[in-house]
Tab-separated table of C-alpha atoms in Angstrom:
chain	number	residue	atom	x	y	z
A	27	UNK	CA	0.000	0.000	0.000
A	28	UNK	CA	2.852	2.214	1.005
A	29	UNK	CA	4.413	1.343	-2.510
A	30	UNK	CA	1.918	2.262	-4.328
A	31	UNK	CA	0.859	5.742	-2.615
A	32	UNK	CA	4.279	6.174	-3.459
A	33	UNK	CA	4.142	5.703	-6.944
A	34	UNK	CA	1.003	7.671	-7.252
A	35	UNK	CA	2.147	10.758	-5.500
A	36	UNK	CA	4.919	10.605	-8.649
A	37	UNK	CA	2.257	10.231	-11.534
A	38	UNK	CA	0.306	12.668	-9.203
A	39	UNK	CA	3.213	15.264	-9.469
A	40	UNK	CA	3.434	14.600	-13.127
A	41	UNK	CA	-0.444	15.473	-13.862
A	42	UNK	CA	-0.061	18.643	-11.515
A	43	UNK	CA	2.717	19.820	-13.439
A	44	UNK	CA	1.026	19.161	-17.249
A	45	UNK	CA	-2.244	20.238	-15.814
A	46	UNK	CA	-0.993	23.515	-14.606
A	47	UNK	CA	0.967	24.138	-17.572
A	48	UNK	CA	-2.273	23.699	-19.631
A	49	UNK	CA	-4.563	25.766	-16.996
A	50	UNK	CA	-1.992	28.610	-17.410
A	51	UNK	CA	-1.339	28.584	-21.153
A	52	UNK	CA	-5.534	28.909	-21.220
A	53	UNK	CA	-5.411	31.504	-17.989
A	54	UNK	CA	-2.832	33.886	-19.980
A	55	UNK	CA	-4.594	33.222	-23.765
A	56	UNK	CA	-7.858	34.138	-22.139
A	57	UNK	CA	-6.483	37.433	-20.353
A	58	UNK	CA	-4.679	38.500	-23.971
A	59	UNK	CA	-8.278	37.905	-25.752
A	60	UNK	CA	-10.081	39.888	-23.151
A	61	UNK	CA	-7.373	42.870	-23.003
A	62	UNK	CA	-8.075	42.722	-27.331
A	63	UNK	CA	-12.215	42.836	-27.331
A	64	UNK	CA	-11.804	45.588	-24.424
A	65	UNK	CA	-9.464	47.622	-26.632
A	66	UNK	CA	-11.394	46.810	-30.022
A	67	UNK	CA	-15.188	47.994	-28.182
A	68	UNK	CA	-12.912	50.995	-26.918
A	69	UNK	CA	-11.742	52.294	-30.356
A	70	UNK	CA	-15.138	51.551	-31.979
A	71	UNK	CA	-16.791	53.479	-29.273
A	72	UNK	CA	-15.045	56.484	-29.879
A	73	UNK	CA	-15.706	56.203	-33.724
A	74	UNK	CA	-18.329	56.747	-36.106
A	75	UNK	CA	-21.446	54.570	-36.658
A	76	UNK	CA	-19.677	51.984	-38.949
A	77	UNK	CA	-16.713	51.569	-36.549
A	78	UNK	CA	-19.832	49.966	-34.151
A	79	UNK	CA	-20.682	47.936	-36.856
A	80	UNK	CA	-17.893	46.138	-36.795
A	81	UNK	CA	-18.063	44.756	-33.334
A	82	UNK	CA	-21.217	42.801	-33.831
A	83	UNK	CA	-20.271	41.587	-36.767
A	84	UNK	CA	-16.947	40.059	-35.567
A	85	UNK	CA	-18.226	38.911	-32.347
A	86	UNK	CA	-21.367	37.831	-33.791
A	87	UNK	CA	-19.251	35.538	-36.116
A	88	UNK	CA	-16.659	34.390	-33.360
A	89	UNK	CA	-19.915	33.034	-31.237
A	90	UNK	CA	-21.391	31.412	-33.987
A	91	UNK	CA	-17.783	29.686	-35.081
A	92	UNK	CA	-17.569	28.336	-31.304
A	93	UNK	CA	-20.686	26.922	-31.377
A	94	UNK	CA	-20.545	25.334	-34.229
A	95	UNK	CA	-17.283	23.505	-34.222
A	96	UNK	CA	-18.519	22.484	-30.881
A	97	UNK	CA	-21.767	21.256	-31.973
A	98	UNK	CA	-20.482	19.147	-34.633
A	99	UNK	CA	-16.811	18.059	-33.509
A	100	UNK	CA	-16.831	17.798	-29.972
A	101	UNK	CA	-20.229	18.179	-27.868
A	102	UNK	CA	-18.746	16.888	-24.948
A	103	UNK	CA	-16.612	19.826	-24.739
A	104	UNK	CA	-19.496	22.770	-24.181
A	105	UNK	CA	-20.639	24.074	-21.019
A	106	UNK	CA	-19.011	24.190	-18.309
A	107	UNK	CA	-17.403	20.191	-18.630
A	108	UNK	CA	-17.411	19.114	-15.081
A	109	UNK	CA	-21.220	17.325	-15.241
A	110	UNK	CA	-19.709	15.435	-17.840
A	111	UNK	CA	-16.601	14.476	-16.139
A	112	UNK	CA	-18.722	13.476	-12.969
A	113	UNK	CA	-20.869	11.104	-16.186
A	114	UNK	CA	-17.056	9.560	-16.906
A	115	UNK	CA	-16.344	9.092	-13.423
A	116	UNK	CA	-19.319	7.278	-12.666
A	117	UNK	CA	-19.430	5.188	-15.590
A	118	UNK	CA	-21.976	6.554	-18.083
A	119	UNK	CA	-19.648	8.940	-20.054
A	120	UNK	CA	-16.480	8.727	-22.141
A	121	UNK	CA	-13.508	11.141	-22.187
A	122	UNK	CA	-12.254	11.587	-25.673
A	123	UNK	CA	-9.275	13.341	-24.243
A	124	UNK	CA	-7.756	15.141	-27.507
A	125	UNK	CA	-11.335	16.119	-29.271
A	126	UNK	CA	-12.275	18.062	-25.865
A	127	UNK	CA	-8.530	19.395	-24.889
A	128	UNK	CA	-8.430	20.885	-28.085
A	129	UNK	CA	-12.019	22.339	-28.621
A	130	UNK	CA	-12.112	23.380	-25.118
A	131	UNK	CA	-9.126	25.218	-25.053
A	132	UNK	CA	-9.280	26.838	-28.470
A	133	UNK	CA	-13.293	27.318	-27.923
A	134	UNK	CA	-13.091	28.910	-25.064
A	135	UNK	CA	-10.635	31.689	-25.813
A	136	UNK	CA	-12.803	32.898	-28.715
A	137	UNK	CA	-16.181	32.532	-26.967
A	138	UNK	CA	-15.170	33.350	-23.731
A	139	UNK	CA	-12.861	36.350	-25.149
A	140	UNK	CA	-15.561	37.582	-27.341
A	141	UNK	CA	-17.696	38.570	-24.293
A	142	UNK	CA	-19.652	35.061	-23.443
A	143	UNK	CA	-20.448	35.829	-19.353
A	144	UNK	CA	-18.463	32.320	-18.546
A	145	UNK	CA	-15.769	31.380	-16.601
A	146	UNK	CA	-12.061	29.369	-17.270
A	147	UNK	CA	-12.414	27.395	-14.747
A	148	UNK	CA	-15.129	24.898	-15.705
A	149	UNK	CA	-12.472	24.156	-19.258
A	150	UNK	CA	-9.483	24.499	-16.936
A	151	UNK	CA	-11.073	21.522	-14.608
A	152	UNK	CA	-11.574	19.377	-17.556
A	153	UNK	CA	-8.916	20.319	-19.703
A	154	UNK	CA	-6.912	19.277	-16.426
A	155	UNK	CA	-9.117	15.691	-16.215
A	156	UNK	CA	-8.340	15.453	-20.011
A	157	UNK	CA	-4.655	15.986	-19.785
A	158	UNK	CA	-4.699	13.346	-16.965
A	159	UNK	CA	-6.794	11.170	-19.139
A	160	UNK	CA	-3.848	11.287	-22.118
A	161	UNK	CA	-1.177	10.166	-19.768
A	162	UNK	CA	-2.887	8.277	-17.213
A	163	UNK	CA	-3.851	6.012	-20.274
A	164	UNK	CA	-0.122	5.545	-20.298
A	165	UNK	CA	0.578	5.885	-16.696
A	166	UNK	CA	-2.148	3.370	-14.880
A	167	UNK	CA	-1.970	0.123	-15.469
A	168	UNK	CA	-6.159	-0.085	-14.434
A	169	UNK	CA	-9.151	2.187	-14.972
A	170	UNK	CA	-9.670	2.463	-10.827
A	171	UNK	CA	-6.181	3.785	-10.712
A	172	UNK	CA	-6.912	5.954	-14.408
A	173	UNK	CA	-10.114	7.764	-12.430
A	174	UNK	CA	-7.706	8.509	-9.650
A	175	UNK	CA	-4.908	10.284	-11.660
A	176	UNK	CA	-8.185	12.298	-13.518
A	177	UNK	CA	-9.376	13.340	-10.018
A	178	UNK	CA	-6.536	14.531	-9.885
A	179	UNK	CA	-6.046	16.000	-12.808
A	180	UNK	CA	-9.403	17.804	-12.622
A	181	UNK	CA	-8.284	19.550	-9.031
A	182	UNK	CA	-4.973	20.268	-10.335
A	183	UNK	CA	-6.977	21.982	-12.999
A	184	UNK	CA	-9.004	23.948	-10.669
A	185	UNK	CA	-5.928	24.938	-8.125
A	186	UNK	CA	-4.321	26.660	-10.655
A	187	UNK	CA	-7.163	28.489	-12.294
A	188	UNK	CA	-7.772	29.859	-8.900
A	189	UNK	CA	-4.212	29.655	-7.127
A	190	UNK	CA	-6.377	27.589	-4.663
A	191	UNK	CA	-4.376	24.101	-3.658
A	192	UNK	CA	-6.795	23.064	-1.033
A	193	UNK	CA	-9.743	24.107	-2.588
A	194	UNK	CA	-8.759	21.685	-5.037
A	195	UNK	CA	-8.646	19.341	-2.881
A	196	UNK	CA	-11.788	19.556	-1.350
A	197	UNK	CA	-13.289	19.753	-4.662
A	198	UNK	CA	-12.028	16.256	-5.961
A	199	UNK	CA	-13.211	14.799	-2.661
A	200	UNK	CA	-16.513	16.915	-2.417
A	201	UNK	CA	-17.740	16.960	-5.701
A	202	UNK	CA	-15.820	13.938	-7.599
A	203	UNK	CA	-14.769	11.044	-5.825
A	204	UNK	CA	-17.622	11.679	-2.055
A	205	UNK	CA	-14.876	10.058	-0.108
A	206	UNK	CA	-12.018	10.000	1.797
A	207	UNK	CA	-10.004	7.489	0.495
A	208	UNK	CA	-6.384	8.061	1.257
A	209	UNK	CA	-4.934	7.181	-1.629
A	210	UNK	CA	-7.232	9.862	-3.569
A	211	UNK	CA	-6.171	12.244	-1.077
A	212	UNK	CA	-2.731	11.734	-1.176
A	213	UNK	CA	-2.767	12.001	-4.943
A	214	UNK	CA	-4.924	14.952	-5.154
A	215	UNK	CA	-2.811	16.978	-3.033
A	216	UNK	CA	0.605	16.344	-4.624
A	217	UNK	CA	-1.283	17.056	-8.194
A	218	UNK	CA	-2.933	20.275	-7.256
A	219	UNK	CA	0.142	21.838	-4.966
A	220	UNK	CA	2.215	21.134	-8.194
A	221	UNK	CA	-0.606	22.687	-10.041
A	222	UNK	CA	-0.529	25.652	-7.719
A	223	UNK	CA	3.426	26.178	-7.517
A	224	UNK	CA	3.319	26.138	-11.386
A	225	UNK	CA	0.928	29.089	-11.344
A	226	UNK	CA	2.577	31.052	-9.244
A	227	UNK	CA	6.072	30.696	-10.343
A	228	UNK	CA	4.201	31.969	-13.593
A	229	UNK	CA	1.612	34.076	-12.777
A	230	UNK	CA	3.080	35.775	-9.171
A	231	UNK	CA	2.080	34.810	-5.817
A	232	UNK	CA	-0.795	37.052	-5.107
A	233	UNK	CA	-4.234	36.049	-4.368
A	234	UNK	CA	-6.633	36.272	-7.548
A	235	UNK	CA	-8.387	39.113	-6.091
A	236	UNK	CA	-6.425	41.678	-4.540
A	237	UNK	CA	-8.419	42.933	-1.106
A	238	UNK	CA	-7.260	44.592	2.076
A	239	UNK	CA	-9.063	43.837	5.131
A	240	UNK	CA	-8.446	45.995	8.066
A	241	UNK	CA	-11.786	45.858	10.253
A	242	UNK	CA	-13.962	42.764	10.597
A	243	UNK	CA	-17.131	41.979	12.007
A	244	UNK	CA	-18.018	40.915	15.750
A	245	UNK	CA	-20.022	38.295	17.039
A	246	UNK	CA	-23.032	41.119	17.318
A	247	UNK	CA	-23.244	40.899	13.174
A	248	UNK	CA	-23.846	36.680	12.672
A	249	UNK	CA	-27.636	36.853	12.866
A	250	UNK	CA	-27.571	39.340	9.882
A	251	UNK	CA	-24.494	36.728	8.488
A	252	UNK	CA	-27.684	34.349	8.957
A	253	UNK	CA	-30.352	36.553	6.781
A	254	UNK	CA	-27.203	36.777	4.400
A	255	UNK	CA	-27.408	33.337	3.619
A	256	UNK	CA	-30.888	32.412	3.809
A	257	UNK	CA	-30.908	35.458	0.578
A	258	UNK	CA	-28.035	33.975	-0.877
A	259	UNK	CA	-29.939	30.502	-0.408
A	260	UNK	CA	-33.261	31.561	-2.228
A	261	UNK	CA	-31.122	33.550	-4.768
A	262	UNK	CA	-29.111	30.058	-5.583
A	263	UNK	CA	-32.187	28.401	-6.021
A	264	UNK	CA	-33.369	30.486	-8.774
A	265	UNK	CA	-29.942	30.481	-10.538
A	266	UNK	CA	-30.320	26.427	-10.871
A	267	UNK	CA	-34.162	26.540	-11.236
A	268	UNK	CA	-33.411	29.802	-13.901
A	269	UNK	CA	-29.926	28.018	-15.859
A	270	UNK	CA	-31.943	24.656	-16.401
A	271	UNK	CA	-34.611	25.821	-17.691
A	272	UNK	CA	-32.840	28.075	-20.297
A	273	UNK	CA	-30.840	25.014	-21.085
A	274	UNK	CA	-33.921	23.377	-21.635
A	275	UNK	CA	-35.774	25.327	-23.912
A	276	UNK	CA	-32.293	25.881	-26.290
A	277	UNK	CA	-31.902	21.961	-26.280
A	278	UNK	CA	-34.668	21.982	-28.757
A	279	UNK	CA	-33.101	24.028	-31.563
A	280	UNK	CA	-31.916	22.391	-34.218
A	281	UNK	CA	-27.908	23.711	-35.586
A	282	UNK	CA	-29.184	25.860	-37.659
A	283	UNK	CA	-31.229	28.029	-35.436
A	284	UNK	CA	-28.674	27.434	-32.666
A	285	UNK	CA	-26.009	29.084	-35.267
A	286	UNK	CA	-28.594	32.137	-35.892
A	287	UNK	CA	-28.921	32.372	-32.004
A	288	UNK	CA	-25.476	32.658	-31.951
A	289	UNK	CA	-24.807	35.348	-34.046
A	290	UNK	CA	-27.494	37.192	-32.577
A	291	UNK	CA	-26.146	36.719	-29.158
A	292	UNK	CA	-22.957	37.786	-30.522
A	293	UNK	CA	-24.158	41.052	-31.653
A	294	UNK	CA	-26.213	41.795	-28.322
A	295	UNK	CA	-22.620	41.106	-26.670
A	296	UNK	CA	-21.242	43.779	-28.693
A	297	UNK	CA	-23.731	46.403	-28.330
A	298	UNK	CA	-23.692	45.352	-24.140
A	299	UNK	CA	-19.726	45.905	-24.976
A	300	UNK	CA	-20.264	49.413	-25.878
A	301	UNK	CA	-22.171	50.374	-23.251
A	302	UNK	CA	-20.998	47.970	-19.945
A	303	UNK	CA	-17.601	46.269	-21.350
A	304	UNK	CA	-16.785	45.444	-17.881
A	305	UNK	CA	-20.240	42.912	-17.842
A	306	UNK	CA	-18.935	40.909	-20.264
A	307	UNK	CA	-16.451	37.596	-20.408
A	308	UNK	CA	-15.020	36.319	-17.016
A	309	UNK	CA	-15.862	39.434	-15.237
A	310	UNK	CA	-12.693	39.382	-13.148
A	311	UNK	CA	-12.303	42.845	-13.148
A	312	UNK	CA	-15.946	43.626	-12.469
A	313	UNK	CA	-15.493	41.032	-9.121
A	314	UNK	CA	-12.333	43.253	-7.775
A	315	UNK	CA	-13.897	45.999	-8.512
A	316	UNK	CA	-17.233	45.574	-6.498
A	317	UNK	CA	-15.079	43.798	-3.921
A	318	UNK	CA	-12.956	47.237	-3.750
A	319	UNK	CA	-15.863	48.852	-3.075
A	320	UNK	CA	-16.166	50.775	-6.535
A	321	UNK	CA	-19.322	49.785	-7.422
A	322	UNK	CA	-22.422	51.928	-5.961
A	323	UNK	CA	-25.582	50.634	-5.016
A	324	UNK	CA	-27.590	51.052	-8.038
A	325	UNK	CA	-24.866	49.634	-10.277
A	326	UNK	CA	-25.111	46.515	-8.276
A	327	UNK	CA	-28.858	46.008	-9.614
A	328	UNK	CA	-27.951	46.282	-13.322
A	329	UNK	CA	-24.878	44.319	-13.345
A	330	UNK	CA	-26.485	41.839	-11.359
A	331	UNK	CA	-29.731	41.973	-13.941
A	332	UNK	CA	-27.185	41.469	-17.179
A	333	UNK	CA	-24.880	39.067	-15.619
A	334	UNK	CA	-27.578	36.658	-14.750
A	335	UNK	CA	-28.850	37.146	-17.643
A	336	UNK	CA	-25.476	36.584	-20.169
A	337	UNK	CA	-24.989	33.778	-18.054
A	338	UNK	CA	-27.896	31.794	-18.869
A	339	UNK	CA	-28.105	32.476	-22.731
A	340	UNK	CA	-23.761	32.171	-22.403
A	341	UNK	CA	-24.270	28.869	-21.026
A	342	UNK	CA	-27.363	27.705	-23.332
A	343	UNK	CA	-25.350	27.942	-26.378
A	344	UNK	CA	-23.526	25.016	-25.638
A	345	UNK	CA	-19.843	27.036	-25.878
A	346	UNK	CA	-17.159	25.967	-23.503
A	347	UNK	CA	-17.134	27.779	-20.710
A	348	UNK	CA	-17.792	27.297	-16.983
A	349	UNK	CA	-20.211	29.195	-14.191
A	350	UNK	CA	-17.398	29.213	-11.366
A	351	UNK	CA	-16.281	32.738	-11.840
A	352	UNK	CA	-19.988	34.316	-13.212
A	353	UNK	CA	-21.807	32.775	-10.100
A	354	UNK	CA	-18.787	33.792	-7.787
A	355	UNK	CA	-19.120	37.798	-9.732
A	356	UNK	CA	-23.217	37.448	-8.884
A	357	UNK	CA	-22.526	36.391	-5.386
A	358	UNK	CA	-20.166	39.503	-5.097
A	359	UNK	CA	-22.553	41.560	-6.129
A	360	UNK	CA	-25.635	40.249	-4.133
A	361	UNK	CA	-23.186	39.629	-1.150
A	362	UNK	CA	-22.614	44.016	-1.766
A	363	UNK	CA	-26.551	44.692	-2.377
A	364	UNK	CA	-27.286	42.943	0.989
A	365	UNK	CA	-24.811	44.844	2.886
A	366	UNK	CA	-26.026	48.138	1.810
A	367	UNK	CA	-29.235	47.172	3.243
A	368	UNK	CA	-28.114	46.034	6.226
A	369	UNK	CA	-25.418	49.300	6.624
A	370	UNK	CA	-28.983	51.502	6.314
A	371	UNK	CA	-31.014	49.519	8.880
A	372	UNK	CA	-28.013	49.268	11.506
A	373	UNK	CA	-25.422	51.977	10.356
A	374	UNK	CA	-22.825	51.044	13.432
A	375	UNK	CA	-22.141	47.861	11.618
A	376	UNK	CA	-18.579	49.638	10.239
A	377	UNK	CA	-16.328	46.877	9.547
A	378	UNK	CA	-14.752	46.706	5.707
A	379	UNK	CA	-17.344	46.787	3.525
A	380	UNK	CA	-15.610	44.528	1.082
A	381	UNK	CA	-17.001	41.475	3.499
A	382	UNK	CA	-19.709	41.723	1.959
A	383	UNK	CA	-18.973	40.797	-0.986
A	384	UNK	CA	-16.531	37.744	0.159
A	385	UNK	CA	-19.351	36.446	2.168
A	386	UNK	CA	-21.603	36.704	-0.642
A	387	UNK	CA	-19.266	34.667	-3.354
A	388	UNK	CA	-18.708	31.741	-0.859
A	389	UNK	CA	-22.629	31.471	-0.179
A	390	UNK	CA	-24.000	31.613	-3.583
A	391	UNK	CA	-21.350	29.044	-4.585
A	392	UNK	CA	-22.849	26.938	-1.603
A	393	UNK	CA	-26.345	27.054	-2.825
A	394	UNK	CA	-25.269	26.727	-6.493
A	395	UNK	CA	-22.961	23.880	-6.403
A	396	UNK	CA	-24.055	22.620	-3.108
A	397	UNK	CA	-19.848	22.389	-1.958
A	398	UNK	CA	-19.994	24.372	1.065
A	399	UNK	CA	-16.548	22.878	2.414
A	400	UNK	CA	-14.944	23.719	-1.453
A	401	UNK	CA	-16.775	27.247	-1.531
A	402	UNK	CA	-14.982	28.422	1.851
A	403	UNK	CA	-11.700	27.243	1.462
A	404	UNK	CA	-12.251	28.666	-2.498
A	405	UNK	CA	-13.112	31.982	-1.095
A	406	UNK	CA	-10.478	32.083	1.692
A	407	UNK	CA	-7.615	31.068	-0.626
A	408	UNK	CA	-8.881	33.373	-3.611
A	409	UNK	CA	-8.939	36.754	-1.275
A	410	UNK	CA	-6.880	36.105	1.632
A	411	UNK	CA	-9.416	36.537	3.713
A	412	UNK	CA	-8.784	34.077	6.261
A	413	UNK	CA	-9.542	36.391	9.764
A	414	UNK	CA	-13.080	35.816	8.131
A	415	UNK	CA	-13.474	31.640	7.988
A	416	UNK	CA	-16.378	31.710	10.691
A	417	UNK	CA	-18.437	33.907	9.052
A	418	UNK	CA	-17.550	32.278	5.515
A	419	UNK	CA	-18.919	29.092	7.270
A	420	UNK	CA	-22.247	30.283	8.554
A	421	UNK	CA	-23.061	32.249	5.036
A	422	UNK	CA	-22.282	28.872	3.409
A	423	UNK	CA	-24.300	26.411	5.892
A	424	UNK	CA	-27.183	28.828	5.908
A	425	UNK	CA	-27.571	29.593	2.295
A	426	UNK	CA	-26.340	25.660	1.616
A	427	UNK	CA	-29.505	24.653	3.599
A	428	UNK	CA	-32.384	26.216	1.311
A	429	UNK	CA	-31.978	24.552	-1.612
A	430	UNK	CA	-31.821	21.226	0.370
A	431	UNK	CA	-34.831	21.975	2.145
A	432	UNK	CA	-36.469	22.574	-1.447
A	433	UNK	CA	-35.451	19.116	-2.712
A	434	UNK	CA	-33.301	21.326	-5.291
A	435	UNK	CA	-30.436	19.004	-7.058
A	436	UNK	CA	-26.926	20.347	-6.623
A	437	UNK	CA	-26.642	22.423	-10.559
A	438	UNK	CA	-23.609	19.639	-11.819
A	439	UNK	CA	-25.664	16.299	-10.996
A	440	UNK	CA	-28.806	18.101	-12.165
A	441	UNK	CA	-26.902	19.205	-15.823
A	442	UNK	CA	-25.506	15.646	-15.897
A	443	UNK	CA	-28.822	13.785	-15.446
A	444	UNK	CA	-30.429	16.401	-18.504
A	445	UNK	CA	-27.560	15.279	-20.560
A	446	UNK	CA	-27.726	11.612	-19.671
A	447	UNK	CA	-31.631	11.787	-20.442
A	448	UNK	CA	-30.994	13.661	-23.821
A	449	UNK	CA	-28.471	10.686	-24.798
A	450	UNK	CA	-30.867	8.182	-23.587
A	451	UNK	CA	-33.308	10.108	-25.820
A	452	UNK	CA	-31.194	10.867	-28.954
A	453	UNK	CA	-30.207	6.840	-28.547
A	454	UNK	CA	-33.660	5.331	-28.408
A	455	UNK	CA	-35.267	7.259	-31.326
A	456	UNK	CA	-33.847	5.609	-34.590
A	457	UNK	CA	-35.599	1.993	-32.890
A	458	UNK	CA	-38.633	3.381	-32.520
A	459	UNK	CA	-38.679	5.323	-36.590
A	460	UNK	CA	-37.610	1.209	-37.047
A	461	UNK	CA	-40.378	-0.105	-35.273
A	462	UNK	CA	-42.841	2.267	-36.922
């Protein structure tokens, strides 16, 4: 046993380092794509009328090239890829490794970086299971062993989109492999520390978001922390209820109107562009910013309103991209909204403001994802923010707890099962044209 933890912490450090490598390579192509649309919406903003022409057309175009090459080549690939990596895990998917490494990361740097509201993380996590999948057919000499080194692969993937080790961790053994198994463990850490060091020897040492804390709340302000969540906890449910159902009604278009949808969403992401460039794509600057406390209180209503809604047409189209980083801007924002409430009904609460917004990223990734472990130590590692794990805790317990109570499925098992059903549907039709 000790032999072969031993040997797995190797192939371990070996899928940490290639996963990393890929999660950066997509981490630095996204952040050049974004920096180009921002610049492009700038110059045609200060032009004439066919200047802003131009924008929807090329963006309108980009969109409808994503979802086409993923419609056709590589299916698997779109969304947000971690419901299908939980299908491979438990046996009802497969992992075409090469199709999705290459549609996902190619996809999602023109969908994402023409203004899609989606996040790299969802791609990074399977791009990361994907890479593992390549050499782990090489590496494992069983599939058991084969789904370990992809656990792995996927947290390794995750760690270094976030510079979050331990929330990588926790989100192999939360949301993948619901155990404690110490070889998993073992693996999963060496993996997604290698993951992380690769990052940061790349990308610099500091936190994602960059927030100073130097006043935080007493014990007098955890029964508002409590109303924080139960808000956060009704607003998650709608998100799930709200994302499925989009995804539902676009399932029924066939690729032609999908590709007219496209272009159409393309061009309403350029015109959005002109207007509120900061709404669109990951929305990483949008998150510091409301986080920094630049972001008033009526601006958190309308980027809240188009966020949500980006996200769920962004995701509907079937492009790669993930909903770690939109849901964690909406929870920013809400997390904000909420404390300017609470700041008017009991004005001595005058801690840093910005805790607002941490609390509310951690709890609407709780009711979302249903990962209230992975959303603390995610929020903790991504801001700093550690004087603050109590509160993180009861925001994520509290707003965890509503969707439970409401029978609501956790958003990745509830994508999965659609997707499993649509096979089983797409599957069963050309025996019953037979039988008719």
């Amino acid at each position: 046993m000790m032999l072969k933890r031993r040997i797995l912490s190797l192939k371990g450090l070996w899928i940490g380092l290639t996963a990393g490598l890929v999660a950066v390579g997509f981490r630095l192509s996204l952040e050049f794509a974004e920096k180009y649309r921002n610049l492009f919406l700038e110059y045609s903003r200060s032009h004439g009328l066919i200047d802003m022409v131009l924008p929807a057309i090329l963006l309108g175009m980009s969109v409808v090239i994503v979802v086409f090459v993923t419609s056709k080549f590589a299916p698997d690939a779109g969304g947000s890829g971690i419901p299908h990596l939980k299908g491979y895990l438990e046996g009802s998917n497969s992992l075409r490794a090469w199709r999705i490494l290459f549609v996902k990361f190619v996809g999602g740097v023109i969908g994402i970086g023409s203004g899609l509201a989606l996040g790299r993380e969802g791609p990074t996590v399977q791009m990361g299971a994907a890479t593992a999948k390549i050499f782990g057919d090489f590496l494992a000499p069983n599939r058991v062993e084969r789904k370990i080194l992809i656990s792995a692969g996927a947290g390794a993937g995750l760690a270094a989109a976030f510079n979050a080790p331990l929330a990588g961790v926790f989100f192999i053994l939360e949301e993948l492999q619901h155990s404690l198994n110490q070889i998993v463990l073992v693996t999963a850490f060496v993996a997604c520390v290698t993951a992380d060091i690769v990052c940061r020897f790349i990308m610099g040492h500091l936190p994602v978001f960059h927030i100073k804390l130097t006043s935080f709340p007493g014990i007098d302000m955890f029964p508002f922390f409590l109303l924080l969540g139960l808000f956060l906890g009704f607003l998650g449910l709608f998100f799930n209820k709200s994302l499925l159902g989009s995804c539902d009604y676009f399932r029924h278009f066939t690729l032609m109107k999908k590709i007219q949808l496209a272009f159409g969403i393309g061009v309403g992401l350029a015109m959005i562009g002109l207007i509120l460039p900061e709404s669109l794509g990951t929305g990483t600057h949008l998150t510091e910013n409301v986080l920094g406390n630049k972001v008033v209180f009526y601006q958190l209503i309308i980027y809240f309103l188009v966020r949500f809604v980006l996200t769920m047409i962004s995701y509907s189209t079937g492009a790669p991209g993930g909903i770690f980083a939109p849901l964690l801007l909406l929870g920013a924002l809400a997390g904000s909204f909420f404390g300017y409430i609470i700041l008017f009904i009991y004005p001595i609460a005058t801690f840093d403001f910005s805790v607002w917004g941490v609390l509310g990223m951690a709890g609407y990734f709780s009711a979302i994802v249903r990962a209230p472990i992975t959303g603390t130590i995610l929020i903790l590692e991504m801001t700093g923010a550690y004087d603050l794990l109590l509160p993180l805790m009861i925001v994520s317990i509290t707003s965890y707890s509503i969707p439970e109570y409401f029978k609501d499925k956790p958003i990745y098992e509830a994508l999965l099962q659609r997707d499993l059903l649509r096979k089983k549907i797409n599957h069963e039709k050309p025996m019953m044209n037979i039988s008719l």
